[in-house]
JSON list of C-alpha atoms in Angstrom, two decimals:
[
{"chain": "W", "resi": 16, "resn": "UNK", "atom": "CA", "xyz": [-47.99, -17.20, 22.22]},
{"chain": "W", "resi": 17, "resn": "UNK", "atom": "CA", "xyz": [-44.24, -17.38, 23.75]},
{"chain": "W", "resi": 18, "resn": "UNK", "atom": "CA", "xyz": [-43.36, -19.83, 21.31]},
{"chain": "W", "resi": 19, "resn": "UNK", "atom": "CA", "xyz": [-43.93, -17.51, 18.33]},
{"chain": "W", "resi": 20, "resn": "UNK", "atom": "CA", "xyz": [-42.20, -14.79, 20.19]},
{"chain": "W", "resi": 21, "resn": "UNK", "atom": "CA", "xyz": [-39.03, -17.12, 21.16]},
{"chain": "W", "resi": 22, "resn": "UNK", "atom": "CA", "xyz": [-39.22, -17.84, 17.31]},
{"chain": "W", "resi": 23, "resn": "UNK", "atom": "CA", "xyz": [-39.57, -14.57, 16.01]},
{"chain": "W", "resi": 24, "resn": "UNK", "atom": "CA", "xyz": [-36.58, -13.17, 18.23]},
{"chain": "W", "resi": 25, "resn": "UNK", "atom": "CA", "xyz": [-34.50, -16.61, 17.35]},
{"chain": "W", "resi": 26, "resn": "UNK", "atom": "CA", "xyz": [-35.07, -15.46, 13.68]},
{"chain": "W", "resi": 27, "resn": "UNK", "atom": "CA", "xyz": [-34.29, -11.73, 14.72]},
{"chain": "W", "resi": 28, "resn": "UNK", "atom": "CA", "xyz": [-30.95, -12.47, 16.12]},
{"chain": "W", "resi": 29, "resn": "UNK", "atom": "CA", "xyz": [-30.05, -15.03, 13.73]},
{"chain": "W", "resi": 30, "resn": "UNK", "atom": "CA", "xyz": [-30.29, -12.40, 11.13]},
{"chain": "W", "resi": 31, "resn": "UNK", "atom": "CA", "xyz": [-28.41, -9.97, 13.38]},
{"chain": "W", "resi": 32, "resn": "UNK", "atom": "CA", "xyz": [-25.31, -12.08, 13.81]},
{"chain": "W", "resi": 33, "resn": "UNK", "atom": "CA", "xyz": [-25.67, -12.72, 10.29]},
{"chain": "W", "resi": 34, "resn": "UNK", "atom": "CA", "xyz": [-25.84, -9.06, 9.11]},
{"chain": "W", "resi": 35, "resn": "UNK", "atom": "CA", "xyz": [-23.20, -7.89, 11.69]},
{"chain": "W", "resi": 36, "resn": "UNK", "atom": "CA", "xyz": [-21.18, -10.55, 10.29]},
{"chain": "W", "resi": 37, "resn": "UNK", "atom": "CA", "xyz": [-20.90, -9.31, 6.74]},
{"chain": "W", "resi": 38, "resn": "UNK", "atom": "CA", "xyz": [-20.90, -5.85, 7.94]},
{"chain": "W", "resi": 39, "resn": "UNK", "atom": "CA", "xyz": [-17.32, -6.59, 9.83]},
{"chain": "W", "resi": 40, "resn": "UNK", "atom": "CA", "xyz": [-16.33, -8.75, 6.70]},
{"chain": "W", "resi": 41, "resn": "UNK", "atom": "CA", "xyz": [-16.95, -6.24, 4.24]},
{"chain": "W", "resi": 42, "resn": "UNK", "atom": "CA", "xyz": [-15.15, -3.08, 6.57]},
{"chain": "W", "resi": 43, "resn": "UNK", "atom": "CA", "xyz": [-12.17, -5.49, 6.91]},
{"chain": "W", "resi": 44, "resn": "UNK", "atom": "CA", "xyz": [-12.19, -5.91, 3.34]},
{"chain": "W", "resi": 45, "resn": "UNK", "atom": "CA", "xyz": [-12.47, -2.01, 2.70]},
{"chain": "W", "resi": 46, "resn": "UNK", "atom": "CA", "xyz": [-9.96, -1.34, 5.06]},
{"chain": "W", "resi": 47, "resn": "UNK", "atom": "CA", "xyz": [-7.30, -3.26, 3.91]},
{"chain": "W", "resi": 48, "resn": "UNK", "atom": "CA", "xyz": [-7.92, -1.96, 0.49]},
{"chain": "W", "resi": 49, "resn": "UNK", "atom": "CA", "xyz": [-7.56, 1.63, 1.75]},
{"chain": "W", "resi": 50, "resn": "UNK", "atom": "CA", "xyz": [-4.01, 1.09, 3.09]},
{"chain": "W", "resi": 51, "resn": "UNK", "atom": "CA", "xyz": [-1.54, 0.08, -0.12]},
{"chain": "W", "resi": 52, "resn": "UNK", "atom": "CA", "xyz": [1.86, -1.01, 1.34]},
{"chain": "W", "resi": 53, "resn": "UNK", "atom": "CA", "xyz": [4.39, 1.02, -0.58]},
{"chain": "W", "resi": 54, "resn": "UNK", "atom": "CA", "xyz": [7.53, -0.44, -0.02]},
{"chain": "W", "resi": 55, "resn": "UNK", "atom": "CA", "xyz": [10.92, 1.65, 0.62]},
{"chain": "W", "resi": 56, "resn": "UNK", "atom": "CA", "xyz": [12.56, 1.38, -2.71]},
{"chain": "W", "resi": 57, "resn": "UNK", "atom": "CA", "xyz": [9.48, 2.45, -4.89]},
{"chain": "W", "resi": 58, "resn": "UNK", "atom": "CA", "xyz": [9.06, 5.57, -2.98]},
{"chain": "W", "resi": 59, "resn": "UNK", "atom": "CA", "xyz": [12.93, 6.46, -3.34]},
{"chain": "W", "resi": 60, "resn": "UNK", "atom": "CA", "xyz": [12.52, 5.67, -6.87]},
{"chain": "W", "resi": 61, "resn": "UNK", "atom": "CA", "xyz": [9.92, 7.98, -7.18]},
{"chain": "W", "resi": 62, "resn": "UNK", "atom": "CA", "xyz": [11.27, 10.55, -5.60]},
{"chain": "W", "resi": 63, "resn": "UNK", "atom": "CA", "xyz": [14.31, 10.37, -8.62]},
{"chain": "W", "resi": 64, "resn": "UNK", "atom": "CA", "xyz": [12.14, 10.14, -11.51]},
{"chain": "W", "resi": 65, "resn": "UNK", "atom": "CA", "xyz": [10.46, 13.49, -9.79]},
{"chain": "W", "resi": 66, "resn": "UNK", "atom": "CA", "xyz": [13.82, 15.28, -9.40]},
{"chain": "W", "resi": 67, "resn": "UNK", "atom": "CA", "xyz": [14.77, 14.32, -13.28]},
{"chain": "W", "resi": 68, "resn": "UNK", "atom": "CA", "xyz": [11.44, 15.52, -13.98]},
{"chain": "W", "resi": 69, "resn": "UNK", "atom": "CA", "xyz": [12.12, 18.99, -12.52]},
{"chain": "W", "resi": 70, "resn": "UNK", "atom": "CA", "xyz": [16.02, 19.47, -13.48]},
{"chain": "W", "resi": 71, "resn": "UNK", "atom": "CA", "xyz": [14.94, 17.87, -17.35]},
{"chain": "W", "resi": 72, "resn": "UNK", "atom": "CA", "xyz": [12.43, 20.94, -17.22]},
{"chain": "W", "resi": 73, "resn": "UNK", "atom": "CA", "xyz": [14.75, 23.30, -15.77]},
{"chain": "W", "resi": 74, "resn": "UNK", "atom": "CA", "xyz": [16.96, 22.67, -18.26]},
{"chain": "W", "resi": 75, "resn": "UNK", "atom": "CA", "xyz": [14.69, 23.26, -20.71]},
{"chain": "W", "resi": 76, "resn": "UNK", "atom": "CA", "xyz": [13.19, 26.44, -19.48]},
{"chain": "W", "resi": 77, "resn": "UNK", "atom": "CA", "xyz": [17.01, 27.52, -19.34]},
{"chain": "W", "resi": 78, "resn": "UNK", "atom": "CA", "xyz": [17.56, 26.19, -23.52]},
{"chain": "W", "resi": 79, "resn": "UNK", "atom": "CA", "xyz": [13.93, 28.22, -23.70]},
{"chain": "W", "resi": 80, "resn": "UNK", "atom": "CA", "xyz": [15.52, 31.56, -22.60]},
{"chain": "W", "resi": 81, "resn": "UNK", "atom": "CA", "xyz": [19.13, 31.35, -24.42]},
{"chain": "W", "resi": 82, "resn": "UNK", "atom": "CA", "xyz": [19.42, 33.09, -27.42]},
{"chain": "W", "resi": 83, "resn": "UNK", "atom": "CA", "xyz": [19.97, 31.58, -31.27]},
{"chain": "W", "resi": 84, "resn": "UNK", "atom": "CA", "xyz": [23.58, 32.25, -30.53]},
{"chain": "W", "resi": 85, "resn": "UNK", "atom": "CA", "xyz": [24.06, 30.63, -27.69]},
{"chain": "W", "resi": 86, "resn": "UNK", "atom": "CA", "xyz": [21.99, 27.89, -28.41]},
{"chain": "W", "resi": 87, "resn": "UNK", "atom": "CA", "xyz": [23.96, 27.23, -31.92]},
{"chain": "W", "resi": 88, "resn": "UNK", "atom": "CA", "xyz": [27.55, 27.73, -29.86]},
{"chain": "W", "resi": 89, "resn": "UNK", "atom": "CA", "xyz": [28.05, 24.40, -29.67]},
{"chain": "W", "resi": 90, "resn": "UNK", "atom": "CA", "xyz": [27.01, 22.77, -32.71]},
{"chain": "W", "resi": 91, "resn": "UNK", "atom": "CA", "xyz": [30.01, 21.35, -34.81]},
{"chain": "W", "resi": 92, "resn": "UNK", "atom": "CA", "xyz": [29.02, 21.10, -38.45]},
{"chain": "W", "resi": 93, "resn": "UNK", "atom": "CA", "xyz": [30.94, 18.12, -40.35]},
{"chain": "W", "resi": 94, "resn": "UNK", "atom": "CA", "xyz": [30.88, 17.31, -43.92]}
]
């Protein structure tokens, strides 16, 4: 009767090891997934393409509100 009992718990703990195993596998996997590495220069040149974003709609917002006038001051017809 001990015998099948040191089995069953040999078995029980073999499968333990083996689940905590993939368990700690898989979360170090998952982990490192979470955490991209951005490096310096791609978050500077995001932060420029976001400020020419916001002055390119500025600007347009301010073409937006000028009048026909204004807006055909400085066109130079040529023939």
């Amino acid at each position: 009767m001990s015998n099948l009992f040191y089995e069953r718990k040999t078995k029980c703990l073999g499968l333990a090891f083996w689940l905590l195993f993939w368990a700690v596998l898989v979360g170090t996997m998952l982990h490192n997934c979470s955490k991209p590495v951005v490096s310096v220069a791609k978050l500077e040149m995001s932060r420029r393409e976001r400020l020419a974003d916001l002055e390119a709609q500025a600007l347009g917002e301010q073409y937006e509100s000028m009048s026909t006038e204004e807006k055909m001051k400085g066109i130079v017809y040529e023939r």
